[in-house]
Short mmCIF file of C-alpha atoms and ligand atoms in Angstrom, two decimals:
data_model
loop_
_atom_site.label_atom_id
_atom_site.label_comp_id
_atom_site.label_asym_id
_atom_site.label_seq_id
_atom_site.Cartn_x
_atom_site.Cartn_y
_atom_site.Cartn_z
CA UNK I 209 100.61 117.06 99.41
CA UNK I 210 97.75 115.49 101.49
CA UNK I 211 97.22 112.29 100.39
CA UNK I 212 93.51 111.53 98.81
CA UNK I 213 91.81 108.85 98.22
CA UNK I 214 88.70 109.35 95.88
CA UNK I 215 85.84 106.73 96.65
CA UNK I 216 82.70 108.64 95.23
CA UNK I 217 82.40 107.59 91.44
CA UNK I 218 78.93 107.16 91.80
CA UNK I 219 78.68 111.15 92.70
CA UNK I 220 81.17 111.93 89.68
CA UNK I 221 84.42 111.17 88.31
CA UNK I 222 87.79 113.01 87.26
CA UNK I 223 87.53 114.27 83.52
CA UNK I 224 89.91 111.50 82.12
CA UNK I 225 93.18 112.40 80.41
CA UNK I 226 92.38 110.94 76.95
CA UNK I 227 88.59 112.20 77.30
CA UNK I 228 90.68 116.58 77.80
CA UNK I 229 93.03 115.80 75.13
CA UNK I 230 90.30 115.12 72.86
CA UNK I 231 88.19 117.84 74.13
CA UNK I 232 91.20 120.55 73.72
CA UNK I 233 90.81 121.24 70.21
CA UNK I 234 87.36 122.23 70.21
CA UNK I 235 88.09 125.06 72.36
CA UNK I 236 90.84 126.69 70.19
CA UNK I 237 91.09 125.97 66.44
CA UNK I 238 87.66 123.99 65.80
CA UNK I 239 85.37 126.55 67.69
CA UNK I 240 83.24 126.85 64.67
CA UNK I 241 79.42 126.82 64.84
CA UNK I 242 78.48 123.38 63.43
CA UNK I 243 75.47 125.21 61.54
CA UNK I 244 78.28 127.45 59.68
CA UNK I 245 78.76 125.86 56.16
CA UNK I 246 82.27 127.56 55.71
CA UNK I 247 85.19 125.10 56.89
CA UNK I 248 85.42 125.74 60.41
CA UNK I 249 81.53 125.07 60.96
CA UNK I 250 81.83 121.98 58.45
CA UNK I 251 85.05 120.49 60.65
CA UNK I 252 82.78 120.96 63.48
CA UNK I 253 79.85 119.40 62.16
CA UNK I 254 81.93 116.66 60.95
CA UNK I 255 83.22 115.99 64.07
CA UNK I 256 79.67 116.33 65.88
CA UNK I 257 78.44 114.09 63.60
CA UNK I 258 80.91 112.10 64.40
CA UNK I 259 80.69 111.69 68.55
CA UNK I 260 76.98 111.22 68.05
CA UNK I 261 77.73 107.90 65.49
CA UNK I 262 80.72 107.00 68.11
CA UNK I 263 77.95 106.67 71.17
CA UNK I 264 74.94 105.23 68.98
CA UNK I 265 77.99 102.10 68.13
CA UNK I 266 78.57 101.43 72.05
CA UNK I 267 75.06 101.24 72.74
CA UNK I 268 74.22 99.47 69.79
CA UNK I 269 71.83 102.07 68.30
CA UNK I 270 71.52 104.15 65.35
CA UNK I 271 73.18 108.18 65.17
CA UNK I 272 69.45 109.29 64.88
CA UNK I 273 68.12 107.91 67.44
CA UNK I 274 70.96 109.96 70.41
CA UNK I 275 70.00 113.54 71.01
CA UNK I 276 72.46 115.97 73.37
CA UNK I 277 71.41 116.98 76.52
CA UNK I 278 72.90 118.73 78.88
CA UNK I 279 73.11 115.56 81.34
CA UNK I 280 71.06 112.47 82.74
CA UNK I 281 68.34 114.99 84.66
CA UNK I 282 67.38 116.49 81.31
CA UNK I 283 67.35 113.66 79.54
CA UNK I 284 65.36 111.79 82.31
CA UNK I 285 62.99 114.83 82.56
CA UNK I 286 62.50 114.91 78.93
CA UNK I 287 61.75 110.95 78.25
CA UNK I 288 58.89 111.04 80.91
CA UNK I 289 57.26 114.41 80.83
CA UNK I 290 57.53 114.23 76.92
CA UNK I 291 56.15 111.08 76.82
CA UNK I 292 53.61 112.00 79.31
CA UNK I 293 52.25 115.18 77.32
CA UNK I 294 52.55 112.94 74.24
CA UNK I 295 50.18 110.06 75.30
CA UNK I 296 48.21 111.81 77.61
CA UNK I 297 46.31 113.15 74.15
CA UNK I 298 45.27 109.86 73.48
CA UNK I 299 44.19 109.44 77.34
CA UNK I 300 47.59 107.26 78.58
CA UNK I 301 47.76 109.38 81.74
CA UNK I 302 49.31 106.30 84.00
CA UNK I 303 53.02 106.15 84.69
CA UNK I 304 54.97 103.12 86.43
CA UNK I 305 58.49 103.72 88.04
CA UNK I 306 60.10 102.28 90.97
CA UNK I 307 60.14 103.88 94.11
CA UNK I 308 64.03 104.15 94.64
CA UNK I 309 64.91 106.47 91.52
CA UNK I 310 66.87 109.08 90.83
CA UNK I 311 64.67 112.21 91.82
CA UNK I 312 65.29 113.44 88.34
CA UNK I 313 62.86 110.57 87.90
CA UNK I 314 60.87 110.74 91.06
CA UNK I 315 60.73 114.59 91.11
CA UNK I 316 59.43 114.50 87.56
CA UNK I 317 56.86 111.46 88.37
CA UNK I 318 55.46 114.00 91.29
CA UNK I 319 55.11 116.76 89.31
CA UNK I 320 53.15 114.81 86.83
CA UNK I 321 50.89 113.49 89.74
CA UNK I 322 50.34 117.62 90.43
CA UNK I 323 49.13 117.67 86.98
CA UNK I 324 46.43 115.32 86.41
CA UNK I 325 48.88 111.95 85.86
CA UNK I 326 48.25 108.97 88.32
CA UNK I 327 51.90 106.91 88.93
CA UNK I 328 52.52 103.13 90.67
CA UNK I 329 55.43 103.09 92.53
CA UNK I 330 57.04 99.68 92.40
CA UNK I 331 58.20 98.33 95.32
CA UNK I 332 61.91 96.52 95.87
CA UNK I 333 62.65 94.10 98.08
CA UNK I 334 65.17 93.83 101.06
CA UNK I 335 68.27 93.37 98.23
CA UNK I 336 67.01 96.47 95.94
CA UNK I 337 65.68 93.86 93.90
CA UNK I 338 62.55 94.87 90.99
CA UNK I 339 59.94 92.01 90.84
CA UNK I 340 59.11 92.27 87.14
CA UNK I 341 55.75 90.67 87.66
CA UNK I 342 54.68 93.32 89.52
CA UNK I 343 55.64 95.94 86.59
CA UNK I 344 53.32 93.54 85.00
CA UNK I 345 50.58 93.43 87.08
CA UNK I 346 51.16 97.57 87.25
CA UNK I 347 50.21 97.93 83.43
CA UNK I 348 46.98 99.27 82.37
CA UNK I 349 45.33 100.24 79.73
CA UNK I 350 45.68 103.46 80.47
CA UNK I 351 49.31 103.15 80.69
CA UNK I 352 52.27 105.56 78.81
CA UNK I 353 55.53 104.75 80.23
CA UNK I 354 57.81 102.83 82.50
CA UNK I 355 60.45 103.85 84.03
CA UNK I 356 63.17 102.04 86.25
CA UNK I 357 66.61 102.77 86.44
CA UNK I 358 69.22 100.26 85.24
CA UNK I 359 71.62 100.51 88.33
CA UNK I 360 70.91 102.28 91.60
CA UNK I 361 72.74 105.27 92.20
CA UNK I 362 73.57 104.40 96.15
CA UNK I 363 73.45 100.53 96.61
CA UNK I 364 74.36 99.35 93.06
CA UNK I 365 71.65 97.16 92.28
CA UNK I 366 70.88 95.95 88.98
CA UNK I 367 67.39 95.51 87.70
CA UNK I 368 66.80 93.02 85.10
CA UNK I 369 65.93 95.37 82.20
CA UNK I 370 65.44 93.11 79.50
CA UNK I 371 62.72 90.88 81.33
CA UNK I 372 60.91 94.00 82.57
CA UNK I 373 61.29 95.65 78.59
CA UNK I 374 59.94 92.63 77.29
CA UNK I 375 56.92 92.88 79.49
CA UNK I 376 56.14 96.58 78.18
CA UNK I 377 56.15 95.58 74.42
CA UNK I 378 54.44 92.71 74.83
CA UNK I 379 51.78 95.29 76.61
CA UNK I 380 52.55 98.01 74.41
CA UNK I 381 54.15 100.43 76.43
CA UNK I 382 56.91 102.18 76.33
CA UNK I 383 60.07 101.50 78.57
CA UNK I 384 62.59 104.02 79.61
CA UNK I 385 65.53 103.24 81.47
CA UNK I 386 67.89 105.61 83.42
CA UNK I 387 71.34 104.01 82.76
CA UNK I 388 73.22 106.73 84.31
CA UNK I 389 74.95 104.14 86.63
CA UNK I 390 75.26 101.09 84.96
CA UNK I 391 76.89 102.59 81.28
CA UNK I 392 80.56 101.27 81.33
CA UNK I 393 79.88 98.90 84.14
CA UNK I 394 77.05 96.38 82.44
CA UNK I 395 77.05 95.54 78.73
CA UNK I 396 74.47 97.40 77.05
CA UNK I 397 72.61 96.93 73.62
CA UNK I 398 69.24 98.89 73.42
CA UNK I 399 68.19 96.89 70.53
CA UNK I 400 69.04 93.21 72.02
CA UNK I 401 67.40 94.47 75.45
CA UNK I 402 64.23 95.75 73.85
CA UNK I 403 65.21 99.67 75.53
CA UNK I 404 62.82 101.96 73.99
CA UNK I 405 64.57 105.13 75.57
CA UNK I 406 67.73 105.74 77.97
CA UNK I 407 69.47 108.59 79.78
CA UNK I 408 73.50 108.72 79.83
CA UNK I 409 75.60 111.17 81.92
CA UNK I 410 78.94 111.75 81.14
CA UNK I 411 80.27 113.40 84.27
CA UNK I 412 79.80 109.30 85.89
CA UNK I 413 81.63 108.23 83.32
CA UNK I 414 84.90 110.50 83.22
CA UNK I 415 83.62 112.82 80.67
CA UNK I 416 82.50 116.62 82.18
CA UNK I 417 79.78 117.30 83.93
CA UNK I 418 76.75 119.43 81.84
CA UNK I 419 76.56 117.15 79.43
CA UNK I 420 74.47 113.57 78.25
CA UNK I 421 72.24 112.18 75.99
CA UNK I 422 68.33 110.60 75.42
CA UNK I 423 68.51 107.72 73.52
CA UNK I 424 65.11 107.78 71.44
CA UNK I 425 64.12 104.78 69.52
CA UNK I 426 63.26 105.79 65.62
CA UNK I 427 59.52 106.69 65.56
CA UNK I 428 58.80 107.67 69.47
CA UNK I 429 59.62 111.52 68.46
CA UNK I 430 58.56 113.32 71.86
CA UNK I 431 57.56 116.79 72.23
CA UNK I 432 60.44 119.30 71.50
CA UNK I 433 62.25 119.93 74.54
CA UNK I 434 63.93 123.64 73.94
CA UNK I 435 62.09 125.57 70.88
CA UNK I 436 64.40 127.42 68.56
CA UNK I 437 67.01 126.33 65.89
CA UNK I 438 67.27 122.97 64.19
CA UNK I 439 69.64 121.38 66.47
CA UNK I 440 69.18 117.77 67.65
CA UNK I 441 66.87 117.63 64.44
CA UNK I 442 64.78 120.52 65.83
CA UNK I 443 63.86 118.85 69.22
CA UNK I 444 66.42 120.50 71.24
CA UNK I 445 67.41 123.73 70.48
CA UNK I 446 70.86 125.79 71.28
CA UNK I 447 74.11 126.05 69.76
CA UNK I 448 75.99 122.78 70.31
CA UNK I 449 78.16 121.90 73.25
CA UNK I 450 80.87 120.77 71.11
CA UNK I 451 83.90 120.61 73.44
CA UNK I 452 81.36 118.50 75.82
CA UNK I 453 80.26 116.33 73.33
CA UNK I 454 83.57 115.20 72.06
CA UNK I 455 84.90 114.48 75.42
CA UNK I 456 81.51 112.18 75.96
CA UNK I 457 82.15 110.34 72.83
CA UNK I 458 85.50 108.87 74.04
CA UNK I 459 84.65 108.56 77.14
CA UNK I 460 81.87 106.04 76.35
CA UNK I 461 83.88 105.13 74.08
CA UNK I 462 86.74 104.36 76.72
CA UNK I 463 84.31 102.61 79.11
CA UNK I 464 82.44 100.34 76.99
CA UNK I 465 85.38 98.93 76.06
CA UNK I 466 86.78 95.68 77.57
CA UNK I 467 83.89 95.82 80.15
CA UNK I 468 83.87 92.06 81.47
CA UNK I 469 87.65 92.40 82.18
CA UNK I 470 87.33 95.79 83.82
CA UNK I 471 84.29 94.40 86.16
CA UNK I 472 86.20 91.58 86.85
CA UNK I 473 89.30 93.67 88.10
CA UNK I 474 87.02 96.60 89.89
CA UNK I 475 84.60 93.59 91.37
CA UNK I 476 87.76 91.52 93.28
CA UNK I 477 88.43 94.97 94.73
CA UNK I 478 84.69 96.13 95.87
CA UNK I 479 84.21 92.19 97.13
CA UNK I 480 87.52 92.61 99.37
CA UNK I 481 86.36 96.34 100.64
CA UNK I 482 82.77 94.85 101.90
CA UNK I 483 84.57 91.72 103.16
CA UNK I 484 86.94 94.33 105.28
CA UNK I 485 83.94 96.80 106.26
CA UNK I 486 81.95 93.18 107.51
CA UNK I 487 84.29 92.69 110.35
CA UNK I 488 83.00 95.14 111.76
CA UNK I 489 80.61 93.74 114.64
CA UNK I 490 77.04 94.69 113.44
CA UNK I 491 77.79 95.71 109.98
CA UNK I 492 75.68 94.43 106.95
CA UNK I 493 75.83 95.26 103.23
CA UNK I 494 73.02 97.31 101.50
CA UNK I 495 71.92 96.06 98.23
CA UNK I 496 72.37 92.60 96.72
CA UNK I 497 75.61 91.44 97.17
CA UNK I 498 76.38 89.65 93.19
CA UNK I 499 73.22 92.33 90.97
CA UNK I 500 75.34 94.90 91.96
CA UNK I 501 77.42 97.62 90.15
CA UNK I 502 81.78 96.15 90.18
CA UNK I 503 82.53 99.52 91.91
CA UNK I 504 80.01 99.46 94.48
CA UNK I 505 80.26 99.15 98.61
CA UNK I 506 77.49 100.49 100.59
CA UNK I 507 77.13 99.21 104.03
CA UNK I 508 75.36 100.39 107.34
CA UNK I 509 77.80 100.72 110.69
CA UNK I 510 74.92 101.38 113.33
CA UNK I 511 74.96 103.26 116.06
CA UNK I 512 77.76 105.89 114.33
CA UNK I 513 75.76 108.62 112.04
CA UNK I 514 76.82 109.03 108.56
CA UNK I 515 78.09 112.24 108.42
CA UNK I 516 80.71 111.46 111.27
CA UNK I 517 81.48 108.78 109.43
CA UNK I 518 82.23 111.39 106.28
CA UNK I 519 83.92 114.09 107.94
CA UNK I 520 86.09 111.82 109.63
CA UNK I 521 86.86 109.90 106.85
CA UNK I 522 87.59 113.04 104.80
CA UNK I 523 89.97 114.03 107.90
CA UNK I 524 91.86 110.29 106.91
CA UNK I 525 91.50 111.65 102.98
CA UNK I 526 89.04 109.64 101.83
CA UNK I 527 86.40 111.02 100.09
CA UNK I 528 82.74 108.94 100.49
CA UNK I 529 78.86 109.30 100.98
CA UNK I 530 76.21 108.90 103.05
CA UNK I 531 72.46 108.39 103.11
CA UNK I 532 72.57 109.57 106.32
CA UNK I 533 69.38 112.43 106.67
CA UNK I 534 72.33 114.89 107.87
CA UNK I 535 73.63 114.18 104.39
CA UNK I 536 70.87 113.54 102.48
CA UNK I 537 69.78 117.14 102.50
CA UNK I 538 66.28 116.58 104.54
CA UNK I 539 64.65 115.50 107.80
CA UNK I 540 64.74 111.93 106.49
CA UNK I 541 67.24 109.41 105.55
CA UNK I 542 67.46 108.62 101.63
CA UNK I 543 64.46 106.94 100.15
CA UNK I 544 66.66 104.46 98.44
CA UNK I 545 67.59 102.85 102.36
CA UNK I 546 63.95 103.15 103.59
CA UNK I 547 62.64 100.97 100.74
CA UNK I 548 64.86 98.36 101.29
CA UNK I 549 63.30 98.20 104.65
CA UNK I 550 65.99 99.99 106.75
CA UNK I 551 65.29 101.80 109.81
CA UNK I 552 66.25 105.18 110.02
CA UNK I 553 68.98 104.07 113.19
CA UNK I 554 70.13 102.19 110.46
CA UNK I 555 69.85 104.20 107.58
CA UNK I 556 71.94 106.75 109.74
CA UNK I 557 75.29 104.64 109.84
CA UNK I 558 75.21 104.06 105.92
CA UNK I 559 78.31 104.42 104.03
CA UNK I 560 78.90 104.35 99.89
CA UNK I 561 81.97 104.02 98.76
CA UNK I 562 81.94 103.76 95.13
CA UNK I 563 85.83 103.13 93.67
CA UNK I 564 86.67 102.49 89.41
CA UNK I 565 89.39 101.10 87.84
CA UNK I 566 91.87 103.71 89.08
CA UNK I 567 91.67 102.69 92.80
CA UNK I 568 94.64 100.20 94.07
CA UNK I 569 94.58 97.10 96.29
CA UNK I 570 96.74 99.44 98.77
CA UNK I 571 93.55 101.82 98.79
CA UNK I 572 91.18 99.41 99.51
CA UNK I 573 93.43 98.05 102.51
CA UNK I 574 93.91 101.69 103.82
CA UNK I 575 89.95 103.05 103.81
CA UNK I 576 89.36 99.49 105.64
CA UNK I 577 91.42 100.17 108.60
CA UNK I 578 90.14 103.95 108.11
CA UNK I 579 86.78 102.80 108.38
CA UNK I 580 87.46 100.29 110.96
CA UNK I 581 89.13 102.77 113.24
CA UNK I 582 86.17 105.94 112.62
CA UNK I 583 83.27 103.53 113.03
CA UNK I 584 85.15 102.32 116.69
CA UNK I 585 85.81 106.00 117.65
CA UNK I 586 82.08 107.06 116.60
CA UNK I 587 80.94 103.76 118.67
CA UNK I 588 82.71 105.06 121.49
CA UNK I 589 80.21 108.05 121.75
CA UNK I 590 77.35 106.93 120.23
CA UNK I 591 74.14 106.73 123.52
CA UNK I 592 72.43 104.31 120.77
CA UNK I 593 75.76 101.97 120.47
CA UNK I 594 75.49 101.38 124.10
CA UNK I 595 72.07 100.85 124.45
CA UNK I 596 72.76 97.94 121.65
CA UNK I 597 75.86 96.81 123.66
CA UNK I 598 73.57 96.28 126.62
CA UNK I 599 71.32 94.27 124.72
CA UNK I 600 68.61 96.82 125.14
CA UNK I 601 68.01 97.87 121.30
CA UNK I 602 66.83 95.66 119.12
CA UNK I 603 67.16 96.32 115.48
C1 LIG J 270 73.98 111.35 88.54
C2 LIG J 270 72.69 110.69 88.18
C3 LIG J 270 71.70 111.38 87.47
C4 LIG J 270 71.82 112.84 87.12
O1 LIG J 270 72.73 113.06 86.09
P1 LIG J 270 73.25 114.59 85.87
O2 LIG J 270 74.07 114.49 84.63
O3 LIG J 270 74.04 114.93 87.08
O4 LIG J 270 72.05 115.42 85.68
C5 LIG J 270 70.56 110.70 87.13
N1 LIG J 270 70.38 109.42 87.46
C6 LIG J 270 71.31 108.72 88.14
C7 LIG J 270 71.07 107.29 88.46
C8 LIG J 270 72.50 109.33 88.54
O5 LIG J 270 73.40 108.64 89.22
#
């Protein structure tokens, strides 16, 4: 067989072995509906009850306070347009976010503009880095919600939550976080770090994909999100995703375990991979180089686009991204480069490589002399490599 190498943990992640064993079950003899009160609907409530205490422990919240969703969009959607419908009764119509979100975050932020809301978009600086005195000097009165994610999705970066959370309560306003990224990779205690809401995904964190959770602190209550039966205490409504929600019980349960060794393992790794990738002339690192997620690489090789650099690397069987526009899905490159000040020539020659506890010191030695060898070949035809060679571009 071909041999892979799988470098995109930041896009998703294999379904772990322990997470489908525990899963199995749920399809065959505990199918029951956990509303049923015969035994088959009681085992399964049990056991939803369960999962739900399981991921309130690793986050260091109470069973109430999780709710099921079917991933981190929902959950993201649902802590910012339910807190915007919420508030905006009592005239809160003012959001603050960042401007390199998710666009489960962004998207919902511009929809909200559409509809009457007004948003600040919080610059970061050349690192990826949040200021939080300038979430502070965003506040006003008028103010519902912020919003910043924990970890950046593409170059890793890691806000400091608790200082900007402390700012919202001591302004009275509530502070979601997206934590897709950063569960099983920073140590996380909602209570400690003053997190009034956060989104988990479980297909980042080797559980399946379709399913996640809201974290709601006791006493927000937002708007329901799916009318119908009493499920997720009436706010969410449909038939529970049992088989899903097992599976996303141990695996948070798997990766909040042991997290400072883990990092420390995955981090010796990522540090030798942009160490490698930095040899090459003109190279530089996106994000900041120690606030950064253990498994994350994301570097800019100019003058080669990103989705040579992809599709030849997938030739070499290594699997990667690219917020390269060709990539990206539009004209543009991805916001997340342009607001750390990249030019697009840039921006066009990034590459993520995001690698977990499963990848090997042998891997990380092979995608650098992969990477090495595709960004020379791409250099070789690149007018805009040439034109730098010459001294005649100027970045
Ligand atoms: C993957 C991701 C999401 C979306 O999660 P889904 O479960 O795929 O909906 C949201 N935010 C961040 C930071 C992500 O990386």
């Amino acid at each position: 067989m071909e041999r892979r190498i799988y470098a995109d943990n930041a896009a998703t992640t294999k379904v772990s072995q322990p997470v489908l064993d525990a899963m199995m079950p749920f399809f065959t003899e505990n199918f029951g509906n956990a509303s049923s009160i015969y035994t088959e609907g009681r085992n399964a409530r049990r056991a939803l009850d369960g999962a739900r205490e399981t991921i309130a422990k690793a986050l260091g919240a109470e069973a109430s306070e999780i709710y099921f969703t079917s991933g981190g969009s929902e959950a993201d959607n649902w802590a910012i347009r339910g807190t915007a419908e919420k508030l905006s009764a009592k005239g809160k119509k003012h959001i603050i976010t960042s401007v390199f979100e998710h666009h489960a975050v962004l998207h919902t932020c511009e929809y909200l503009e559409k509809n009457g809301f007004e948003v600040t978009y919080i610059p970061v600086d050349d690192k990826g880095l949040i200021n939080p005195d300038d979430v502070k000097n965003a506040i006003r009165e008028d103010t519902a919600l912020v919003t910043i994610m924990y970890a950046n999705n593409e170059i890793g970066t890691i806000q400091p939550i608790e200082e900007i959370a402390a700012i919202c309560h001591e302004k009275g306003v509530l502070f979601h976080t997206d934590a897709v990224q950063a569960v099983g990779n920073v140590e996380i205690d909602v209570k400690k770090q003053g997190i009034d809401m956060l989104s988990l995904s479980g297909h980042k964190i080797h559980a399946q994909k379709g399913i996640g959770i809201l974290y709601m602190k006791k006493g927000i209550s937002l708007p329901n999100l799916i009318h119908g039966g009493a499920q997720e205490r009436g706010k969410r409504a449909g038939t529970e995703n049992l088989p899903a929600i097992i599976g996303l019980a141990k695996a948070v349960e798997i990766a909040t375990e042991n997290i400072p060794e883990k990092a420390q393992k995955v981090t010796a790794m990522r540090n030798r991979l942009i160490d490698g990738l930095l040899e090459i002339p003109m190279a530089r690192l996106n994000g900041d180089r120690d606030k950064r997620l253990c498994g994350n690489c994301n570097v800019s090789i100019v003058g080669v686009e990103g989705e040579f650099l992809l599709l030849s690397l997938d030739a070499k069987g290594i699997s990667a991204s690219s917020g390269s526009a060709c990539t990206s899905g539009s004209l543009d490159p991805s916001h997340v480069l342009l607001s750390i000040g990249l030019k697009h020539e840039v921006a066009h020659g990034s590459l993520r490589l995001s690698i977990s506890e499963e990848t090997t010191d042998e891997e990380i030695d092979y995608i650098i002399s992969a990477v090495k060898e595709v960004a020379e070949r791409g250099r070789m035809m690149s007018p805009l490599w040439e034109r730098i060679v010459k001294g005649e571009e100027i970045l």
